[in-house]
Coordinates of C-alpha atoms in Angstrom, one line a residue:
M1 CA 50.7 -36.6 40.2
R2 CA 52.3 -34.6 42.9
L3 CA 50.0 -35.7 44.8
Y4 CA 49.9 -39.1 44.0
L5 CA 53.2 -39.1 45.1
R6 CA 53.2 -37.4 48.0
W7 CA 50.2 -39.7 49.2
G8 CA 52.6 -43.0 48.2
R9 CA 55.1 -41.4 50.2
N10 CA 53.1 -42.2 53.5
P11 CA 53.7 -45.0 55.4
G12 CA 50.1 -45.1 56.5
W13 CA 48.9 -45.5 53.2
D14 CA 47.0 -48.2 51.9
P15 CA 48.2 -49.6 48.8
T16 CA 45.2 -50.7 48.0
L17 CA 42.9 -47.1 48.5
R18 CA 45.6 -45.7 46.4
E19 CA 45.0 -48.1 43.6
T20 CA 41.5 -47.9 44.1
T21 CA 41.4 -44.1 44.1
G22 CA 43.7 -43.9 41.4
H23 CA 41.4 -45.5 39.1
L24 CA 38.5 -43.7 40.3
V25 CA 40.6 -40.4 39.3
S26 CA 41.6 -41.2 36.4
R27 CA 38.0 -42.5 35.4
H28 CA 36.8 -39.0 36.5
V29 CA 39.5 -37.6 34.2
L30 CA 38.6 -39.3 31.2
S31 CA 34.8 -38.6 31.9
E32 CA 35.5 -35.0 31.8
S33 CA 37.9 -35.3 28.7
N34 CA 35.2 -37.3 26.9
T35 CA 32.3 -34.7 27.7
E36 CA 34.6 -31.5 26.7
H37 CA 35.3 -33.5 23.1
R38 CA 31.8 -34.2 22.8
H39 CA 31.2 -31.2 22.8
A40 CA 33.0 -29.5 20.9
A41 CA 31.9 -31.9 18.1
L42 CA 28.3 -30.8 19.0
R43 CA 29.5 -27.1 18.9
P44 CA 29.1 -25.4 15.3
E45 CA 32.0 -25.1 12.9
N46 CA 30.7 -20.4 12.0
E47 CA 30.1 -19.9 15.8
R48 CA 30.0 -16.4 14.3
A49 CA 26.9 -17.0 11.6
M50 CA 25.0 -18.6 14.6
T51 CA 24.9 -15.3 16.5
I52 CA 24.1 -13.7 13.6
L53 CA 21.6 -15.9 13.0
A54 CA 19.9 -16.0 16.3
R55 CA 20.1 -12.3 16.1
L56 CA 18.8 -12.0 12.9
E57 CA 15.9 -14.0 14.7
L58 CA 15.6 -12.0 17.1
W59 CA 15.0 -8.7 14.9
K60 CA 12.1 -10.6 13.5
E61 CA 10.2 -11.3 16.5
Q62 CA 10.6 -7.4 17.2
G63 CA 9.9 -6.2 14.4
A64 CA 12.6 -4.3 13.2
I65 CA 12.8 -6.5 10.0
S66 CA 10.1 -8.1 8.0
T67 CA 10.3 -12.3 7.7
E68 CA 11.4 -11.6 4.1
Q69 CA 14.5 -9.7 5.2
Q70 CA 14.9 -11.8 7.9
A71 CA 14.8 -15.1 5.6
H72 CA 17.7 -12.9 2.9
L73 CA 19.8 -12.2 4.9
A74 CA 19.8 -15.4 6.5
S75 CA 20.8 -16.9 3.5
L76 CA 23.7 -14.0 2.8
S77 CA 24.8 -15.2 6.4
R78 CA 25.0 -19.0 5.6
G79 CA 27.2 -18.3 2.3
E80 CA 23.7 -19.3 0.2
P81 CA 23.6 -18.3 -3.4
V82 CA 21.6 -14.9 -4.0
S83 CA 19.7 -13.6 -7.0
L84 CA 20.6 -11.2 -9.4
S85 CA 18.1 -11.7 -11.7
L86 CA 16.4 -8.1 -11.7
E87 CA 19.9 -6.4 -11.4
L88 CA 20.8 -8.3 -14.3
N89 CA 17.8 -7.9 -16.0
L90 CA 18.1 -4.2 -16.0
L91 CA 21.8 -4.6 -16.9
L92 CA 20.5 -6.3 -19.8
Y93 CA 17.9 -4.0 -21.4
A94 CA 20.4 -1.0 -20.3
G95 CA 22.8 -2.8 -22.8
V96 CA 20.0 -2.8 -25.4
L97 CA 18.9 0.8 -25.0
A98 CA 22.9 2.2 -25.1
F99 CA 23.7 -0.4 -28.0
V100 CA 20.1 1.6 -30.1
A101 CA 21.6 5.0 -29.3
G102 CA 25.4 4.4 -30.6
L103 CA 22.9 2.9 -33.7
G104 CA 21.8 6.1 -34.0
W105 CA 24.5 8.3 -33.3
T106 CA 26.1 6.4 -36.1
I107 CA 23.3 6.9 -38.6
S108 CA 23.4 11.0 -37.6
T109 CA 27.4 11.1 -37.7
W110 CA 28.0 8.9 -40.9
S111 CA 24.7 8.4 -43.1
Q112 CA 26.2 10.7 -46.0
Q113 CA 29.2 8.2 -46.3
L114 CA 27.2 4.7 -45.7
G115 CA 24.2 5.9 -48.1
D116 CA 20.5 5.6 -47.7
V117 CA 20.7 2.1 -49.2
L118 CA 23.5 0.0 -46.9
I119 CA 21.9 2.2 -43.4
L120 CA 17.9 0.8 -44.8
A121 CA 19.7 -2.4 -44.6
I122 CA 21.2 -2.8 -41.9
L123 CA 17.9 -1.5 -40.0
S124 CA 15.5 -3.5 -41.8
I125 CA 17.6 -7.3 -41.8
I126 CA 17.9 -6.0 -38.0
L127 CA 13.9 -5.3 -37.7
A128 CA 13.4 -8.3 -39.4
A129 CA 15.4 -11.2 -37.8
S130 CA 14.7 -9.9 -34.1
F131 CA 10.5 -10.1 -34.8
W132 CA 11.2 -13.7 -36.8
Y133 CA 12.8 -15.0 -33.8
C134 CA 9.9 -13.5 -31.4
F135 CA 7.5 -14.9 -33.5
S136 CA 8.6 -18.5 -34.6
R137 CA 9.7 -19.1 -30.6
A138 CA 6.2 -17.5 -29.1
T139 CA 4.4 -20.2 -27.4
A140 CA 0.2 -19.6 -27.3
W141 CA -0.9 -16.0 -26.0
S142 CA -3.0 -16.0 -22.4
A143 CA -4.4 -13.7 -20.6
A144 CA -2.6 -14.3 -18.3
E145 CA 0.9 -14.2 -17.6
T146 CA 3.8 -15.8 -19.5
A147 CA 7.1 -16.9 -18.8
A148 CA 9.6 -15.7 -21.6
P149 CA 10.2 -18.9 -23.9
T150 CA 13.8 -18.8 -24.0
A151 CA 16.8 -16.3 -21.7
I152 CA 17.1 -13.5 -24.3
F153 CA 13.2 -13.4 -25.9
D154 CA 12.2 -10.2 -24.1
Y155 CA 15.7 -8.0 -25.1
V156 CA 15.4 -8.9 -29.0
L157 CA 11.9 -7.9 -28.2
Y158 CA 13.0 -4.9 -26.6
L159 CA 15.9 -4.6 -29.8
G160 CA 13.3 -4.6 -32.4
S161 CA 11.2 -2.5 -30.9
L162 CA 13.1 0.0 -30.6
V163 CA 14.7 -0.3 -34.1
W164 CA 11.6 0.0 -35.5
C165 CA 11.8 3.5 -34.3
V166 CA 14.7 4.2 -35.6
E167 CA 14.2 3.2 -39.1
L168 CA 11.1 4.9 -39.1
A169 CA 12.5 8.4 -37.7
Y170 CA 15.0 8.4 -40.5
L171 CA 12.6 7.3 -43.2
E172 CA 10.8 10.6 -42.3
N173 CA 13.9 12.2 -41.7
R174 CA 15.7 11.5 -45.2
F175 CA 12.5 10.8 -47.7
H176 CA 9.1 12.7 -45.7
V177 CA 7.2 10.1 -46.9
L178 CA 4.3 11.6 -44.6
S179 CA 5.2 15.1 -44.6
G180 CA 6.0 15.5 -40.9
Q181 CA 2.6 13.8 -39.6
W182 CA 4.6 13.0 -36.4
D183 CA 1.3 12.4 -35.1
L184 CA 0.5 9.3 -37.5
Y185 CA 4.0 7.8 -37.2
L186 CA 3.5 8.0 -33.2
L187 CA -0.3 6.7 -32.9
A188 CA 1.3 3.7 -35.4
T189 CA 3.7 2.9 -33.3
A190 CA 1.2 3.0 -30.4
L191 CA -0.2 0.5 -31.7
L192 CA 2.5 -1.6 -32.5
F193 CA 3.6 -1.7 -29.4
F194 CA 0.5 -2.6 -27.5
F195 CA 0.4 -5.0 -29.7
L196 CA 3.9 -6.4 -29.2
A197 CA 3.6 -6.0 -25.6
Y198 CA 0.2 -8.0 -24.7
R199 CA 1.1 -10.4 -27.8
F200 CA 4.5 -11.4 -26.3
D201 CA 4.0 -9.8 -22.7
N202 CA 6.4 -7.8 -22.3
R203 CA 5.9 -4.3 -19.7
F204 CA 8.8 -2.7 -21.2
V205 CA 7.2 -2.6 -24.4
L206 CA 4.2 -2.0 -23.0
S207 CA 5.6 1.3 -21.6
L208 CA 7.1 2.2 -25.1
A209 CA 3.5 2.1 -25.8
L210 CA 1.8 4.1 -23.3
S211 CA 4.9 6.7 -23.7
S212 CA 4.5 7.0 -28.2
L213 CA 0.5 7.2 -27.2
A214 CA 1.6 10.1 -24.5
G215 CA 3.7 11.5 -27.8
W216 CA 0.6 11.3 -30.1
F217 CA -1.7 13.7 -27.7
G218 CA 1.4 15.7 -27.0
I219 CA 2.2 15.9 -30.6
T220 CA -1.6 16.7 -31.9
I221 CA -1.9 19.7 -29.5
S222 CA 1.1 21.0 -30.4
R223 CA -0.4 21.7 -34.1
W224 CA -2.8 23.5 -32.6
P225 CA -2.6 27.8 -33.2
S226 CA -2.7 28.5 -30.1
H227 CA -0.1 27.0 -27.7
Q228 CA -1.4 27.7 -24.0
D229 CA -0.5 26.0 -21.4
A230 CA -4.2 25.4 -20.3
E231 CA -5.0 23.1 -23.7
Y232 CA -1.7 20.8 -22.4
R233 CA -2.6 20.6 -19.2
Q234 CA -5.8 19.8 -20.5
Y235 CA -5.0 17.1 -22.9
A236 CA -2.1 15.4 -19.9
L237 CA -5.2 14.9 -17.8
L238 CA -7.5 13.8 -20.3
Y239 CA -4.3 11.0 -21.2
G240 CA -3.6 10.6 -17.9
L241 CA -7.4 9.6 -16.7
L242 CA -7.7 7.3 -20.5
V243 CA -4.8 5.3 -19.2
G244 CA -6.0 4.7 -15.9
V245 CA -8.9 3.8 -16.8
A246 CA -8.3 1.5 -19.5
G247 CA -5.5 -0.4 -16.6
V248 CA -8.8 -0.7 -14.3
I249 CA -10.8 -2.3 -17.4
L250 CA -8.2 -4.2 -18.5
Q251 CA -7.9 -5.7 -14.7
R252 CA -11.4 -6.8 -14.6
L253 CA -11.3 -8.7 -17.9
K254 CA -8.3 -10.4 -16.7
L255 CA -6.6 -9.2 -19.8
K256 CA -2.7 -9.2 -18.8
P257 CA -3.6 -8.2 -15.1
H258 CA -0.6 -7.6 -14.3
F259 CA 0.2 -4.8 -16.2
F260 CA -2.2 -2.7 -14.0
G261 CA 0.7 -1.2 -12.5
T262 CA 2.7 -0.3 -15.2
Y263 CA -0.6 1.6 -16.9
L264 CA -1.2 3.0 -12.9
N265 CA 2.3 4.0 -12.4
I266 CA 2.1 6.2 -16.1
A267 CA -1.2 7.3 -15.6
T268 CA -0.2 8.9 -11.8
N269 CA 3.1 11.0 -13.1
V270 CA 1.5 12.5 -15.6
L271 CA -1.8 13.7 -13.6
F272 CA 0.7 14.9 -11.7
W273 CA 2.8 16.5 -13.7
A274 CA -0.1 18.1 -15.1
I275 CA -1.3 19.5 -11.7
L276 CA 1.6 20.6 -10.7
S277 CA 1.7 22.4 -13.9
G278 CA -1.3 24.5 -13.0
V279 CA 0.2 24.7 -9.3
F280 CA 2.9 26.5 -10.9
E281 CA 0.8 29.4 -12.8
H282 CA 1.1 32.7 -11.3
E283 CA -2.6 33.3 -11.4
G284 CA -5.6 31.1 -10.3
N285 CA -3.7 28.1 -9.1
G286 CA -6.0 27.7 -6.1
L287 CA -8.0 25.5 -7.7
W288 CA -5.0 23.6 -8.7
L289 CA -3.8 23.0 -5.4
V290 CA -6.7 21.9 -3.6
F291 CA -6.4 18.9 -7.1
L292 CA -2.8 19.0 -5.8
L293 CA -3.5 17.7 -2.0
I294 CA -6.8 15.7 -3.4
A295 CA -4.3 13.7 -5.5
C296 CA -1.3 13.2 -2.9
G297 CA -3.8 12.4 -0.6
S298 CA -5.5 9.6 -2.8
S299 CA -2.0 8.6 -4.0
L300 CA -0.6 8.1 0.0
T301 CA -3.7 5.9 0.5
W302 CA -3.4 3.8 -2.5
G303 CA 0.4 3.2 -1.4
L304 CA -0.2 2.4 2.4
K305 CA -3.3 0.3 1.7
R306 CA -1.7 -1.7 -1.0
R307 CA 1.9 -1.4 0.6
A308 CA 3.1 0.2 -2.1
F309 CA 5.7 2.6 -1.8
A310 CA 6.3 4.7 -5.1
F311 CA 3.3 6.3 -4.4
V312 CA 3.7 7.0 -1.4
A313 CA 7.1 8.6 -3.0
Y314 CA 4.6 10.4 -5.6
A315 CA 2.2 11.7 -2.8
A316 CA 5.4 13.1 -1.1
V317 CA 7.8 14.2 -4.1
Y318 CA 4.8 16.0 -6.0
G319 CA 3.5 17.4 -2.9
Y320 CA 6.6 19.0 -1.9
L321 CA 7.2 20.4 -5.5
G322 CA 3.9 22.0 -5.1
V323 CA 4.2 23.4 -2.2
S324 CA 7.5 24.6 -2.5
S325 CA 6.6 26.5 -5.1
L326 CA 4.4 28.5 -3.6
L327 CA 6.2 29.4 -0.6
I328 CA 9.4 30.8 -2.6
R329 CA 7.6 32.2 -5.2
N330 CA 7.5 35.5 -3.9
S331 CA 11.2 35.4 -3.1
S332 CA 14.3 36.7 -4.1
D333 CA 16.6 36.2 -1.9
F334 CA 19.1 33.3 -3.3
S335 CA 20.3 32.3 0.1
F336 CA 17.2 31.3 2.0
I337 CA 15.9 29.5 -1.3
L338 CA 19.4 27.7 -1.1
T339 CA 18.5 27.3 3.0
Y340 CA 15.1 26.3 2.4
F341 CA 15.8 23.2 0.0
V342 CA 19.0 22.0 1.7
F343 CA 17.2 21.6 4.9
T344 CA 13.3 20.5 3.2
A345 CA 14.8 18.1 0.9
I346 CA 16.8 16.2 3.5
A347 CA 13.8 16.4 5.9
M348 CA 11.6 14.5 3.7
I349 CA 14.4 11.9 2.1
V350 CA 14.5 10.7 6.1
G351 CA 10.9 10.4 6.2
L352 CA 11.1 8.8 3.4
V353 CA 13.7 6.4 4.2
L354 CA 11.5 6.1 7.7
I355 CA 8.7 5.2 6.0
A356 CA 10.3 2.6 3.8
R357 CA 11.9 1.0 7.0
H358 CA 8.1 0.3 8.1
F359 CA 7.1 -0.6 4.6
G360 CA 9.8 -3.4 5.2
R361 CA 8.4 -4.3 9.0
T362 CA 5.6 -7.1 9.5
E363 CA 2.5 -6.1 10.2

């Protein structure tokens, strides 16, 4: 405005030129103003979120994160809902387990006051109601993976399975129905849980079946006259091999092939523990050390090939325990042992973290 007034006071200034120039300048100012408003309208409301999305895309292109991780983090930055189904499932299963544990504690503490009739009636009602619910609402059986018909179906089945164990233990402890033949109880329980797991497609019940079968193997050999570690080790190796072979056969037969991971994880852990028991022996552990190295190499190869981090962790942890037992076996210096475990454990954890990050990257 001061420029216009100064030009206006100039005696030699043409009023027509002044008016024309004023219109042109005003039009230019309005054009710039409209452009700024248009850019402001096209600008995203959350500029910070767009910066995060751009950086996530860059990290994905550089291979720092995988496509799945990029999609998950991008959804978080956009404020989209996040699925917590896995966490909720674990909490609900833990809640069922805690309820049954509390039920068992109550029975063991107040059994004299409550009486056998009331306790057995309560346990039988819970057991019958759970199994009735499952059988009445189950869909037709299929060899493939099937979804639960209701939201609480799997938890009710898990509850019934655990209550079965509590009631069976109470019956034997109070009435000695089979005179302490716990191996028969465990075998019958394993068969029942296998049936329930395959009928209702539940991995947790399958793990209960495999655990009961492992207990049956252990209880059977514990009744032998001799209690040498070699005999336990042989039965543990036999159990691990049987479980692994059964898992492979059932997968080949397309009979709930998604259960194969459960079979393989349990068989791997049992075999590692059996081999470690041989490495921990003070004499004749050289061959078991070779077996441990072979098992660690096989587990590592399987984990890297199948991109299953659990088997990489098995190889690292069990191999670390076996080698460490040999290195510190003849040492009586507590400071040396403590220093060794502090530094080597930290190094192993850092290595596992780095490997886990590598598993998240795209190949």
